[in-house]
Amino acid sequence: MRINDCTTLERDGGIAIITVDSPPVNSLSVAVRKGVAEAMMQAAGDSAVAAVVLICGGRTFFAGADITEFGKPVIEPDLRALQQIVEDMPKPVIAAIHGAALGGGLELALVAHGRIAVPSAQCGLPEVRLGLMPGAGGTQRLPRVVGAARALEMMTSGDPISAAEAARLGLLDRIADEGALRDEAVAFARAVAADGAPLARIRDRPLVVEQGLFDAFREANGRKFRGLMAPESIIRSVEQGIALPFPQALENERALFCALLEGAQSAALRHVFFAQRQAAKVDAISADTPIRPIIRVGVVGAGTMGGGIAMNFANVGLPVTIVETRQEALDRGLRIIRRNYENSAKKGKLTAEQVAQRMACLTGSLALEDLADCDLVIEAVFEQLDVKQELFRRLDLIAKPSAIVATNTSYLDIDRIAEVTGRPENVLGLHFFSPANVMRLLEIVKAAKTDLSVLATAVALAKKIGKIGVVVGNCYGFVGNRMLAARHAQAEAVVTEGALPWDVDRVIRDFGFAMGPFEMRDLVGLDVGWNRATSSGATVREMLNEMGRHGQKTGGGYYDYDEKRQPTPSPIAEQAVLDFSERHGGQRRIVSDEEIRDRVLLAMVNEGAKILDEGIAQRSSDIDLVWINGYGWPAYRGGPMYWADTVGLPVIRDKLKALHATHGEVFRLSPLIERLVAQGKDFASL
Ligand code: 3HC
C-alpha cells in the first residue's frame, strides 16, 4: 500500500514492512517523516501485524535530518515526534540498514527495538562536521549502547563505523547477508515477536560513566577541538544527561543543539558541506561528456610529492608505475611509501594484507618507456619550466595517444607545457598538496586546449581517490598559491614595517588557522623556490636562506626548533628582520593585531575576487574549498570568500579602499567587489 510519494507499507505474513524511497539519500524530510509516522500508526492499529521492519530503498538507509530544512519552520511531525511513535510502538520495530545510517537516521534506528545491517553498511553521528551535535537523542542513546567513551569519540569525530564494529559494540543486533537484508530483517522481526519478551528500549538501559572521563577527554582533545563549539556541546550533553531524568536529558540536548544550529559556525560548516557537492558540478561538463577509463597510472618522480601521489591510486587498487632517474632515488621513494603504509598499519588503520595489496600495486622503473601503456601520467619533477617541457616532449613520444598527461606544477604556465606536445588537448594540471597522500585538495587545472572529456575524467578520478577536486583556470599559482602569494606579500610587508613574524603567526592562529604564514614557511622549507645563484638578500627569506636557515629541516628558519620540533622565536631571524627593515622600511612602528589581520586576510579576499572576476574559479565556494582543504583556513569560518560575505562586502570594500590609499597598488580594489556592493549583492549570489 502506498502511504505517500516516498513511503509504502506491505505485509509479509504477520510482519509489516515500511519502505522509504526518497532519493538521493533518504534524508528525513517532512514527507519521509509523515510517511513513516502514518505507516507506523497503521501497523500499530492492525491486529494482524506482529512486528514491523523499517527499511529504505535506493542507495542508503536514512542519511540524517534533511539539511536543507534547517533554519526553516519545522513541519510536524518533527523527528523527535516520529521517534516517540516508533519507540512507543506496542510491537517490535526492526531497523534494516544498508548504505549508511547517519545522524538523525541512526538516531531513528536507535529508537527501534532491534537493528540489522548488511556487512557494507556504516553507522555514524556526523553532525559535528556540520558544526552541530546529535539533536534527536543521539547523545543519550548512543552512550547507553557503546559506552560513553566510545560514543564521545564517535560523536566528536563524526567518523562512521563499519557494520562489523557496530555489531561488536552492540549497536547492531545482527548482520545480514549482502542482498538478503529484507528477508533476514523479516526473519529477525518474526523471531523477536515470537519471543514475546518485553520490548527492549535503549532509553531504559543505565548510563555508566567511568570517573573523570569528561575532563580526561577534553584534555586529550584540546588541540583538535580548538576554536570549535560543537565538540564541547556534545561532551556537555552527555555529562549533564547523567544527572537528569531521560526526558529532561533529551530537552537539554535539544537546547544545546538549537544553540549550535543558530550559530555562525554551523552556518559556515553547512556552507562547506554544500560547497563540496557543488564543486563537482563544472559548468562546461554535462552528463554526456565522456569519461575516459583510467586503468593504469604513471607517476614521474619518486620524491615526497611523486610518492604521495602514487599512494592515492594504490589506495584504490589502481596499478601505478613510478619512474625515477636513479635506482637509489627510486628505492628510497618506494621505501618511504612502504614506511607510510606500515605506520598506518601500526595505528590500526590498515591490515598487513592491505599494506601488501597496496605495495603490490606499485612498480618502480628507471625507464620512461615503461609508461607506454598508462592511461594517465602525472609528472612530479623539479619545478622549472624547461625541465618540465623537456619531460613532456619525451612523454609525448612514449605515452599512448589517448593518454592524459598531467603536470603537478604549483605555479608554472600549463599552456607552455602543453604546447611542446602534439596533444595539448590531453594535457592538464593536477595540483596535489603536500603530503599528497593526506591532503584532500586537488586543484584540477584546465589549460587553454584541455579537452572536456579530460577534465571530466579528472573530476571523476578525484572523487574515486577521495580528493576534493576543484576545477580552476590556468594562471600564476592558480587559485591557492596565487592567493597565498598575496598573503605572503602582506605578511612580509607588516614585518618590514614593524611587526615580528611571531606576531603575524599569533594573529593568524587566533583567527583559527593551525599555523601562521611564517610557521608554515618553516615547515615547507624556506628554500622551496629559492635559488642560491640569484639570491641577493632582497627579502628576509633570502637572508635566512643565505645563512643556511632553511626552516624546520635545518633546525631553524624564522624560529629555532628543538629535537621535538618545538619552535621558539629566533633572535637571529629577529635581527635579520631589523636589519632588513633598516635598509628597506625606514622607521619601524607598532603594527596592531587588527591591522595585521586586515592586511593579511583582506589581501587574500581581494585576490580571490579578482580570480573570480577573471573566471579562474567558477564560484566563490570553490575558492573557499581550496583554502580550507589545501591551506588550513578554519572550516568553521567557511573559507575566505564566505567569511568576507559574513563581514559584509561594504565593510570589506571600505577597508580595502583605505588600505589602497595607504599602501598603494597591491590593494587596488577588485572591480567585482565594487560592482557587488553597488548591486547590494555578495559573493554567494554569483
Ligand atoms: N540532507 C539533505 N541533502 C543531503 C543530505 C542531508 N542530510 N545528505 C546528502 N544530501 C544531498 C547532497 O547535498 C547531494 O545533493 P546534490 O546531488 O544535489 O548535490 C546528494 O544528497 C548526494 O550526496 P553526496 O554527493 O554526498 O553523495 P555520496 O553518495 O557521496 O554520500 C552520504 C552520501 C554519505 C549520505 C553523504 O551525502 C553525507 O555524508 N551526507 C550527510 C550526512 C549527515 O551529515 N547527516 C547528519 C545530518 S544532521 C542531523 O541528522 C541532525 C540530527 O541529529 C537531528
XYZ file of C-alpha atoms and ligand atoms in Angstrom:
740
model
C 0.000 0.000 0.000
C 1.313 3.434 -0.914
C 1.305 5.799 2.068
C 2.717 8.808 0.241
C 5.147 9.620 -2.588
C 8.089 8.079 -0.790
C 6.619 5.535 1.629
C 4.966 2.153 1.168
C 3.513 -0.310 3.678
C 3.364 -4.001 2.806
C 2.680 -7.197 4.684
C 4.719 -10.370 4.708
C 2.629 -12.677 6.864
C 2.443 -11.021 10.262
C 5.285 -8.611 9.513
C 4.592 -5.091 8.256
C 7.339 -3.713 6.032
C 7.646 0.051 5.788
C 9.858 1.040 2.857
C 11.055 4.580 2.280
C 12.479 5.597 -1.062
C 13.348 9.270 -1.168
C 16.376 9.908 -3.396
C 19.152 10.780 -3.254
C 19.918 9.711 0.338
C 16.592 9.220 2.149
C 17.188 12.241 4.350
C 14.425 12.647 6.930
C 12.474 15.335 5.098
C 8.950 16.275 6.083
C 7.489 13.862 3.501
C 9.592 10.996 4.847
C 8.664 11.749 8.447
C 4.974 11.979 7.584
C 5.071 8.760 5.571
C 6.837 6.741 8.265
C 4.626 8.123 11.060
C 1.453 7.306 9.151
C 2.673 3.805 8.221
C 3.711 3.093 11.838
C 0.296 4.144 13.078
C -1.442 1.882 10.582
C 0.796 -1.042 11.517
C 0.158 -0.386 15.214
C -3.594 -0.482 14.676
C -3.555 -3.627 12.519
C -4.137 -6.636 14.742
C -2.681 -8.951 12.088
C 0.709 -7.245 12.394
C 3.046 -8.751 14.976
C 6.174 -6.706 14.192
C 7.434 -4.003 11.834
C 10.505 -3.732 9.603
C 11.676 -0.234 8.663
C 13.823 -0.361 5.536
C 14.933 2.038 2.790
C 15.148 1.725 -0.980
C 17.867 3.363 -3.063
C 21.496 3.616 -2.094
C 21.255 4.090 1.648
C 19.302 3.975 4.897
C 18.318 7.449 6.217
C 21.392 9.701 5.894
C 20.176 12.082 8.587
C 17.931 15.072 9.017
C 17.261 16.992 5.812
C 19.920 19.686 5.986
C 18.039 21.878 3.518
C 15.208 22.202 6.068
C 17.478 23.719 8.741
C 16.554 27.282 9.559
C 13.051 26.885 8.123
C 9.890 26.494 10.243
C 9.539 22.896 11.430
C 6.611 20.978 9.964
C 5.149 18.256 12.178
C 5.830 15.522 12.881
C 9.355 16.582 13.703
C 11.971 13.884 14.032
C 11.551 13.581 17.776
C 7.783 13.136 17.499
C 8.377 10.402 14.925
C 10.889 8.747 17.250
C 8.348 8.796 20.055
C 5.866 6.947 17.827
C 8.451 4.297 16.935
C 9.848 3.853 20.433
C 6.368 3.549 21.973
C 5.078 1.110 19.357
C 3.292 -1.775 21.053
C 5.034 -4.217 18.682
C 8.706 -4.594 17.912
C 10.203 -2.388 15.196
C 13.354 -3.592 13.445
C 15.561 -1.127 11.553
C 17.108 -2.745 8.471
C 20.201 -0.836 7.425
C 22.150 -0.689 4.164
C 24.437 2.104 2.925
C 24.740 4.367 5.937
C 22.656 5.169 8.988
C 23.841 8.679 9.712
C 22.830 11.444 12.114
C 19.070 11.518 12.570
C 18.972 8.270 10.568
C 20.973 6.427 13.204
C 19.032 8.211 15.917
C 15.839 6.838 14.384
C 17.349 3.354 14.301
C 18.265 3.780 17.982
C 14.585 4.039 18.977
C 13.783 0.810 17.118
C 13.739 -2.361 19.179
C 16.302 -4.154 17.061
C 18.842 -3.339 14.353
C 20.148 -5.452 11.497
C 22.528 -4.367 8.721
C 24.445 -5.705 5.743
C 28.248 -6.000 6.121
C 28.924 -2.995 3.851
C 26.744 -0.674 5.968
C 28.117 2.097 8.156
C 26.733 3.807 11.260
C 27.677 7.240 12.498
C 26.683 10.548 14.021
C 28.480 13.035 11.727
C 26.612 16.172 12.887
C 29.834 17.643 14.302
C 31.085 18.114 10.738
C 28.188 20.476 10.204
C 29.050 22.340 13.405
C 26.174 20.513 15.092
C 25.587 17.722 17.553
C 23.084 14.892 17.520
C 19.756 16.569 18.272
C 17.383 13.627 18.435
C 18.615 11.619 21.386
C 21.952 10.521 19.953
C 23.960 11.927 22.858
C 21.772 9.978 25.290
C 21.145 6.703 23.495
C 24.490 6.034 21.811
C 26.446 6.114 25.131
C 23.930 3.657 26.604
C 24.825 1.212 23.838
C 28.513 1.630 23.049
C 29.673 3.209 26.304
C 30.253 6.883 26.995
C 33.921 6.943 25.972
C 33.382 5.348 22.554
C 30.248 7.441 21.991
C 32.186 10.650 22.692
C 34.825 9.602 20.182
C 32.245 8.775 17.529
C 30.235 11.950 18.021
C 33.135 14.396 18.250
C 34.998 12.914 15.274
C 31.870 12.305 13.197
C 33.598 9.236 11.735
C 31.209 6.406 10.905
C 31.992 2.846 11.949
C 31.662 -0.349 9.944
C 28.837 -2.822 10.433
C 31.299 -5.321 11.903
C 32.415 -2.849 14.555
C 28.845 -1.733 15.221
C 27.892 -5.370 15.807
C 30.855 -5.852 18.121
C 29.802 -2.786 20.131
C 26.192 -3.962 20.348
C 24.874 -1.163 18.132
C 23.689 -3.807 15.663
C 21.996 -6.992 16.790
C 22.518 -8.936 13.602
C 24.433 -8.825 10.324
C 22.508 -9.908 7.239
C 23.932 -11.344 4.048
C 24.546 -8.691 1.429
C 21.467 -8.730 -0.814
C 19.267 -10.564 1.718
C 18.591 -7.656 4.083
C 14.847 -7.575 3.697
C 14.343 -11.309 4.161
C 16.652 -11.523 7.123
C 15.090 -8.436 8.727
C 11.666 -10.044 8.382
C 13.010 -13.253 9.941
C 14.555 -11.227 12.777
C 11.270 -9.366 13.346
C 9.409 -12.680 13.440
C 11.837 -14.074 15.973
C 11.518 -11.024 18.250
C 7.710 -11.109 18.025
C 7.621 -14.838 18.727
C 9.896 -14.440 21.702
C 7.281 -12.231 23.321
C 9.790 -10.687 25.738
C 9.156 -7.067 26.822
C 10.379 -4.670 24.125
C 13.988 -3.599 24.559
C 14.252 0.177 24.687
C 17.686 1.733 24.779
C 16.396 4.590 26.929
C 15.753 2.097 29.744
C 19.379 0.993 29.881
C 21.635 2.500 32.530
C 24.279 5.015 31.518
C 27.518 4.022 33.170
C 30.367 6.516 33.015
C 33.818 5.971 34.367
C 35.176 8.507 36.838
C 36.952 11.500 35.303
C 36.042 10.577 31.713
C 34.861 14.003 30.591
C 37.799 16.053 31.800
C 40.249 13.486 30.500
C 38.508 13.522 27.120
C 38.556 17.313 26.969
C 42.215 17.411 27.825
C 43.231 14.719 25.367
C 41.441 16.507 22.522
C 42.074 20.144 23.393
C 44.171 20.772 20.308
C 41.802 19.009 17.965
C 38.761 20.898 19.245
C 40.453 24.315 19.302
C 38.049 27.029 18.189
C 35.157 24.600 17.627
C 31.931 24.841 19.601
C 30.159 21.595 18.731
C 32.501 19.102 20.436
C 32.104 20.850 23.790
C 28.309 20.864 23.421
C 28.400 17.123 22.711
C 30.505 16.416 25.783
C 28.305 18.646 27.907
C 25.117 16.957 26.739
C 26.379 13.515 27.746
C 27.863 14.823 31.002
C 24.777 16.768 32.067
C 22.471 13.964 30.935
C 23.773 11.634 33.627
C 22.075 13.556 36.421
C 18.816 14.164 34.561
C 15.743 12.003 34.036
C 15.728 10.779 30.404
C 13.078 13.215 29.044
C 14.892 16.194 30.569
C 18.206 14.940 29.234
C 16.604 14.977 25.770
C 15.351 18.528 26.308
C 18.790 19.594 27.449
C 20.310 18.036 24.328
C 17.765 19.823 22.171
C 18.579 23.202 23.707
C 22.297 22.674 23.080
C 21.553 21.514 19.521
C 19.374 24.545 18.762
C 22.033 26.934 20.056
C 24.539 25.390 17.649
C 22.061 25.389 14.781
C 21.518 29.117 15.152
C 25.234 29.849 15.464
C 27.724 31.125 12.896
C 29.938 28.016 12.950
C 27.208 25.651 11.846
C 26.101 28.046 9.112
C 29.689 28.132 7.838
C 30.148 24.372 8.000
C 26.848 23.758 6.213
C 28.090 26.126 3.525
C 31.214 23.962 3.258
C 29.111 20.784 3.014
C 27.140 22.111 0.064
C 30.252 23.747 -1.461
C 31.870 20.304 -1.643
C 28.928 18.872 -3.520
C 28.767 21.917 -5.811
C 32.432 21.714 -6.736
C 31.873 18.510 -8.685
C 29.425 20.372 -10.918
C 31.520 22.023 -13.586
C 29.776 24.369 -15.996
C 31.312 23.031 -19.177
C 30.834 19.361 -18.293
C 27.481 17.727 -18.925
C 26.146 14.285 -18.108
C 27.118 13.084 -21.577
C 30.692 14.344 -21.516
C 32.616 11.065 -21.931
C 34.778 9.893 -19.054
C 37.889 8.005 -20.113
C 38.766 4.742 -18.395
C 41.848 5.040 -16.190
C 43.183 1.532 -15.693
C 46.893 2.188 -15.197
C 48.642 5.293 -13.869
C 52.206 6.506 -14.280
C 54.000 8.896 -11.947
C 57.284 10.542 -12.899
C 59.379 11.336 -9.824
C 59.572 9.262 -6.637
C 60.249 12.186 -4.307
C 57.923 13.223 -1.494
C 55.353 14.520 -3.945
C 55.534 11.717 -6.508
C 55.404 9.054 -3.809
C 52.402 10.666 -2.131
C 50.601 10.997 -5.459
C 51.235 7.338 -6.299
C 49.808 6.240 -2.933
C 46.443 7.798 -3.772
C 45.994 5.443 -6.699
C 47.410 2.354 -4.990
C 44.925 3.010 -2.162
C 42.044 2.353 -4.540
C 43.694 -0.614 -6.220
C 44.932 1.105 -9.394
C 48.328 -0.143 -10.635
C 50.937 2.629 -10.693
C 54.332 2.711 -12.381
C 56.720 5.161 -10.719
C 59.672 6.309 -12.758
C 62.865 7.813 -11.361
C 66.194 8.585 -12.975
C 68.408 6.848 -10.409
C 67.954 3.454 -8.721
C 68.898 4.916 -5.347
C 66.181 7.587 -5.509
C 63.638 5.041 -6.687
C 64.460 2.638 -3.848
C 64.296 5.455 -1.360
C 60.899 6.625 -2.666
C 59.412 3.133 -2.530
C 60.885 2.606 0.939
C 59.191 5.777 2.199
C 55.863 4.700 0.724
C 56.143 1.320 2.449
C 57.036 3.044 5.714
C 53.971 5.315 5.416
C 51.722 2.304 4.909
C 53.349 0.406 7.743
C 52.851 3.373 10.056
C 49.148 3.341 9.161
C 49.096 -0.380 9.922
C 50.717 0.244 13.317
C 47.913 2.691 14.106
C 45.385 0.009 13.169
C 44.198 1.880 10.082
C 45.347 -0.835 7.654
C 45.824 -4.584 7.924
C 49.118 -6.221 6.936
C 47.254 -7.685 3.984
C 46.104 -4.245 2.832
C 49.676 -2.938 3.075
C 50.800 -5.837 0.882
C 47.977 -5.243 -1.600
C 48.818 -1.564 -1.924
C 52.530 -2.153 -2.304
C 51.724 -4.761 -4.962
C 50.019 -2.011 -6.982
C 53.329 -0.121 -7.244
C 56.023 -0.868 -9.791
C 59.273 1.081 -9.843
C 61.153 1.750 -13.062
C 64.103 3.707 -14.400
C 62.686 3.915 -17.933
C 60.068 6.407 -19.064
C 59.269 3.882 -21.810
C 57.558 1.776 -19.129
C 54.775 4.360 -19.075
C 53.705 3.426 -22.621
C 50.557 1.609 -21.530
C 49.419 4.131 -18.881
C 46.099 5.928 -19.314
C 47.240 8.797 -17.132
C 50.759 10.031 -16.461
C 51.419 12.647 -13.765
C 54.780 14.306 -13.514
C 56.161 15.473 -10.195
C 59.665 16.566 -11.155
C 61.689 19.717 -10.472
C 59.617 22.907 -10.640
C 61.306 24.526 -13.627
C 59.667 25.212 -16.977
C 62.421 23.904 -19.243
C 62.767 20.708 -17.180
C 59.046 20.036 -17.388
C 58.898 20.923 -21.097
C 61.708 18.510 -21.890
C 59.949 15.755 -19.967
C 56.652 16.421 -21.730
C 58.385 16.244 -25.131
C 59.649 12.785 -24.221
C 56.384 11.645 -22.659
C 54.537 12.734 -25.786
C 56.567 10.235 -27.823
C 56.144 7.428 -25.291
C 52.601 7.684 -23.902
C 49.829 6.155 -25.960
C 47.944 8.757 -28.000
C 44.810 8.623 -25.836
C 46.754 9.002 -22.574
C 46.202 12.037 -20.376
C 49.443 13.736 -19.394
C 49.257 15.870 -16.282
C 51.652 18.185 -14.512
C 51.750 18.678 -10.777
C 53.226 22.155 -11.153
C 52.341 24.680 -8.450
C 52.927 27.879 -10.422
C 54.045 27.250 -13.987
C 52.035 28.117 -17.085
C 50.412 24.864 -18.198
C 49.813 26.150 -21.728
C 53.579 26.486 -22.138
C 53.968 22.871 -21.025
C 51.105 21.613 -23.214
C 52.404 23.388 -26.325
C 55.542 21.250 -26.568
C 53.384 18.155 -27.057
C 51.340 17.050 -30.032
C 48.372 16.502 -27.717
C 47.662 19.736 -25.834
C 44.011 18.629 -25.539
C 45.194 15.744 -23.342
C 47.255 17.934 -21.005
C 46.066 19.469 -17.744
C 47.309 20.338 -14.290
C 46.692 18.033 -11.349
C 47.988 20.072 -8.452
C 48.285 17.891 -5.360
C 49.128 19.335 -1.959
C 51.857 18.031 0.291
C 51.666 15.468 1.869
C 49.805 14.306 -1.222
C 48.544 11.089 0.342
C 46.924 13.070 3.168
C 45.787 16.488 1.941
C 42.308 16.337 0.471
C 42.575 19.159 -2.050
C 43.268 18.585 -5.723
C 43.348 21.634 -7.989
C 42.349 20.412 -11.437
C 43.795 22.997 -13.789
C 42.150 23.454 -17.163
C 44.580 24.764 -19.745
C 43.504 26.590 -22.911
C 43.193 23.447 -25.011
C 42.286 20.841 -22.391
C 39.539 18.598 -23.769
C 36.326 18.476 -21.740
C 36.467 14.690 -21.505
C 39.930 15.028 -19.949
C 38.536 17.467 -17.404
C 35.522 15.253 -16.659
C 37.823 12.260 -16.217
C 39.947 14.190 -13.724
C 36.859 15.261 -11.737
C 35.622 11.654 -11.562
C 39.090 10.404 -10.664
C 39.393 12.943 -7.835
C 36.211 11.558 -6.310
C 37.439 7.996 -6.766
C 40.665 8.667 -4.843
C 38.826 10.560 -2.113
C 40.039 14.051 -3.023
C 38.062 17.248 -3.141
C 38.657 18.167 -6.750
C 38.256 21.843 -7.601
C 38.450 22.869 -11.250
C 40.440 26.082 -11.765
C 41.852 28.050 -14.653
C 45.460 28.459 -15.683
C 47.264 31.464 -14.179
C 50.298 32.060 -11.986
C 49.714 29.962 -8.846
C 46.168 29.024 -9.930
C 43.738 29.737 -7.074
C 45.537 28.578 -3.952
C 49.103 29.717 -4.483
C 48.047 32.960 -6.145
C 46.157 33.939 -3.001
C 48.988 32.581 -0.891
C 51.360 34.946 -2.664
C 49.057 37.862 -1.810
C 49.006 36.728 1.818
C 52.787 36.354 1.982
C 53.333 39.771 0.471
C 51.343 41.357 3.296
C 52.817 39.120 5.990
C 56.253 40.271 4.861
C 55.216 43.899 4.500
C 53.890 44.197 8.065
C 57.085 42.590 9.330
C 59.166 45.107 7.401
C 57.095 47.950 8.841
C 57.296 46.909 12.478
C 55.650 43.586 13.423
C 57.647 40.433 14.076
C 56.975 37.103 12.342
C 55.558 35.564 15.532
C 53.114 38.479 15.897
C 51.722 37.658 12.468
C 51.606 33.935 13.218
C 49.785 34.532 16.505
C 47.139 36.723 14.880
C 46.541 34.190 12.121
C 46.442 31.305 14.583
C 43.983 33.216 16.752
C 41.806 33.560 13.678
C 41.687 29.760 13.581
C 44.489 28.604 11.279
C 46.542 25.715 12.663
C 49.705 27.712 11.907
C 50.715 31.157 10.769
C 52.408 32.085 7.474
C 55.951 32.060 8.863
C 55.471 28.787 10.740
C 54.155 27.352 7.503
C 57.194 28.547 5.592
C 59.500 26.976 8.137
C 57.605 23.717 7.761
C 57.582 23.690 3.969
C 61.203 24.844 3.746
C 62.347 28.399 3.074
C 64.448 27.130 0.197
C 61.484 25.917 -1.863
C 61.720 28.080 -4.959
C 64.907 29.768 -3.674
C 67.897 29.936 -5.960
C 71.326 30.249 -4.363
C 72.843 31.629 -7.573
C 70.481 34.585 -7.825
C 69.880 35.183 -4.093
C 70.849 38.723 -3.081
C 69.378 39.336 0.376
C 66.429 41.019 -1.277
C 63.977 39.608 1.298
C 64.247 38.337 4.868
C 63.626 34.886 3.453
C 66.626 35.203 1.126
C 68.749 36.445 4.015
C 67.778 33.448 6.161
C 68.390 31.037 3.293
C 71.818 32.559 2.690
C 72.621 31.811 6.355
C 71.631 28.173 5.792
C 68.432 28.646 7.793
C 66.015 26.747 5.553
C 63.344 26.063 8.179
C 62.461 23.076 10.357
C 64.615 20.639 8.411
C 67.782 22.590 9.256
C 66.733 23.237 12.851
C 65.889 26.861 12.205
C 64.286 29.434 9.942
C 62.145 32.199 11.369
C 62.042 30.054 14.511
C 64.594 27.829 16.222
C 63.487 24.226 16.736
C 64.428 21.736 19.437
C 64.673 17.956 18.932
C 60.894 17.691 19.271
C 60.486 20.385 16.641
C 59.051 22.803 19.195
C 59.553 26.375 17.917
C 60.913 29.400 19.738
C 61.251 32.801 18.047
C 64.762 33.054 16.673
C 66.931 36.015 17.755
C 68.885 35.588 14.504
C 65.700 35.886 12.457
C 64.669 38.900 14.534
C 67.982 40.582 13.820
C 67.565 39.791 10.124
C 64.138 41.430 10.220
C 65.545 44.543 11.947
C 68.460 44.800 9.512
C 66.154 44.372 6.562
C 63.733 46.977 7.922
C 66.535 49.446 8.384
C 67.584 49.021 4.771
C 64.127 48.960 3.206
C 61.386 50.010 5.572
C 62.501 53.190 7.268
C 61.279 53.871 10.797
C 59.706 50.786 12.436
C 56.300 51.343 14.066
C 53.792 49.415 16.131
C 51.513 47.419 13.853
C 48.322 46.468 15.682
C 46.875 42.955 15.616
C 43.828 44.324 13.842
C 45.954 45.825 11.110
C 47.883 42.575 10.669
C 44.665 40.620 10.390
C 43.043 43.034 7.970
C 46.015 43.331 5.687
C 46.776 39.629 5.505
C 43.177 38.444 5.129
C 41.794 41.255 3.005
C 44.656 40.928 0.537
C 43.505 37.329 0.082
C 39.851 38.244 -0.331
C 40.719 40.933 -2.876
C 42.847 38.479 -4.849
C 40.062 35.898 -4.607
C 37.626 38.420 -6.055
C 39.997 39.071 -8.967
C 40.298 35.321 -9.524
C 36.510 35.063 -9.664
C 36.204 38.024 -11.977
C 38.743 36.520 -14.374
C 36.845 33.220 -14.404
C 39.814 31.340 -12.920
C 37.392 29.920 -10.339
C 33.835 29.060 -11.290
C 32.239 30.076 -7.998
C 33.285 31.693 -4.751
C 32.643 28.495 -2.785
C 35.277 26.721 -4.904
C 37.829 29.238 -3.619
C 36.628 28.534 -0.079
C 37.232 24.820 -0.590
C 40.738 25.410 -1.908
C 41.677 27.379 1.173
C 40.008 25.090 3.683
C 41.361 21.845 2.250
C 44.736 22.969 0.963
C 45.928 25.699 3.320
C 44.188 25.217 6.663
C 41.659 28.040 6.565
C 39.406 27.175 9.553
C 36.383 25.366 8.115
C 34.159 26.860 10.805
C 34.752 30.237 9.176
C 33.562 28.888 5.834
C 36.532 29.943 3.655
C 37.830 33.404 2.699
C 35.000 34.392 0.367
C 32.265 33.156 2.700
C 34.000 34.954 5.555
C 34.066 38.176 3.536
C 30.334 37.824 2.937
C 29.729 37.427 6.670
C 31.816 40.514 7.429
C 29.814 42.325 4.742
C 31.176 43.396 1.373
C 30.573 47.127 2.038
C 32.879 46.879 5.076
C 35.438 44.905 3.060
C 35.285 47.481 0.245
C 35.808 50.409 2.623
C 38.741 48.769 4.343
C 40.370 47.836 1.045
C 39.969 51.393 -0.213
C 41.624 52.721 2.947
C 44.458 50.207 2.565
C 44.864 51.219 -1.072
C 45.202 54.852 -0.051
C 47.941 53.999 2.457
C 49.771 51.086 0.853
C 49.221 51.581 -2.848
C 48.615 49.336 -5.824
C 48.742 45.954 -4.073
C 45.407 46.876 -2.551
C 43.723 48.143 -5.725
C 40.115 47.164 -5.205
C 38.777 44.302 -7.276
C 36.138 45.733 -9.642
C 33.950 42.752 -8.747
C 33.703 43.855 -5.116
C 32.813 47.365 -6.251
C 30.083 46.005 -8.540
C 28.646 43.654 -5.931
C 28.462 46.396 -3.315
C 26.737 48.692 -5.805
C 24.164 45.974 -6.509
C 23.689 45.128 -2.835
C 24.932 41.593 -3.502
C 27.582 39.288 -2.063
C 29.967 36.614 -3.427
C 27.456 33.844 -2.663
C 24.948 35.492 -5.009
C 27.153 34.904 -8.050
N 20.120 16.445 3.817
C 19.871 16.959 2.596
N 20.583 16.632 1.499
C 21.559 15.732 1.640
C 21.871 15.156 2.879
C 21.101 15.534 4.009
N 21.306 15.009 5.212
N 22.902 14.305 2.705
C 23.221 14.351 1.411
N 22.406 15.206 0.759
C 22.401 15.503 -0.675
C 23.670 16.175 -1.130
O 23.613 17.561 -0.957
C 23.729 15.782 -2.590
O 22.844 16.639 -3.275
P 23.154 17.053 -4.800
O 23.200 15.772 -5.559
O 22.020 17.930 -5.139
O 24.467 17.749 -4.762
C 23.116 14.393 -2.598
O 22.396 14.282 -1.366
C 24.118 13.275 -2.659
O 25.086 13.462 -1.647
P 26.617 13.095 -1.868
O 27.101 13.664 -3.136
O 27.309 13.454 -0.613
O 26.510 11.503 -2.043
P 27.522 10.395 -1.546
O 26.943 9.114 -2.026
O 28.910 10.756 -1.891
O 27.435 10.415 0.044
C 26.326 10.456 2.186
C 26.242 10.055 0.690
C 27.415 9.611 2.867
C 24.998 10.170 2.800
C 26.714 11.946 2.291
O 25.824 12.680 1.483
C 26.631 12.523 3.676
O 27.544 12.352 4.442
N 25.535 13.248 3.992
C 25.394 13.996 5.197
C 25.085 13.121 6.369
C 24.901 13.983 7.599
O 25.636 14.883 7.892
N 23.855 13.659 8.385
C 23.550 14.365 9.572
C 22.599 15.465 9.272
S 22.272 16.486 10.673
C 21.213 15.579 11.626
O 20.873 14.483 11.296
C 20.710 16.247 12.861
C 20.003 15.290 13.780
O 20.868 14.878 14.794
C 18.827 15.948 14.402
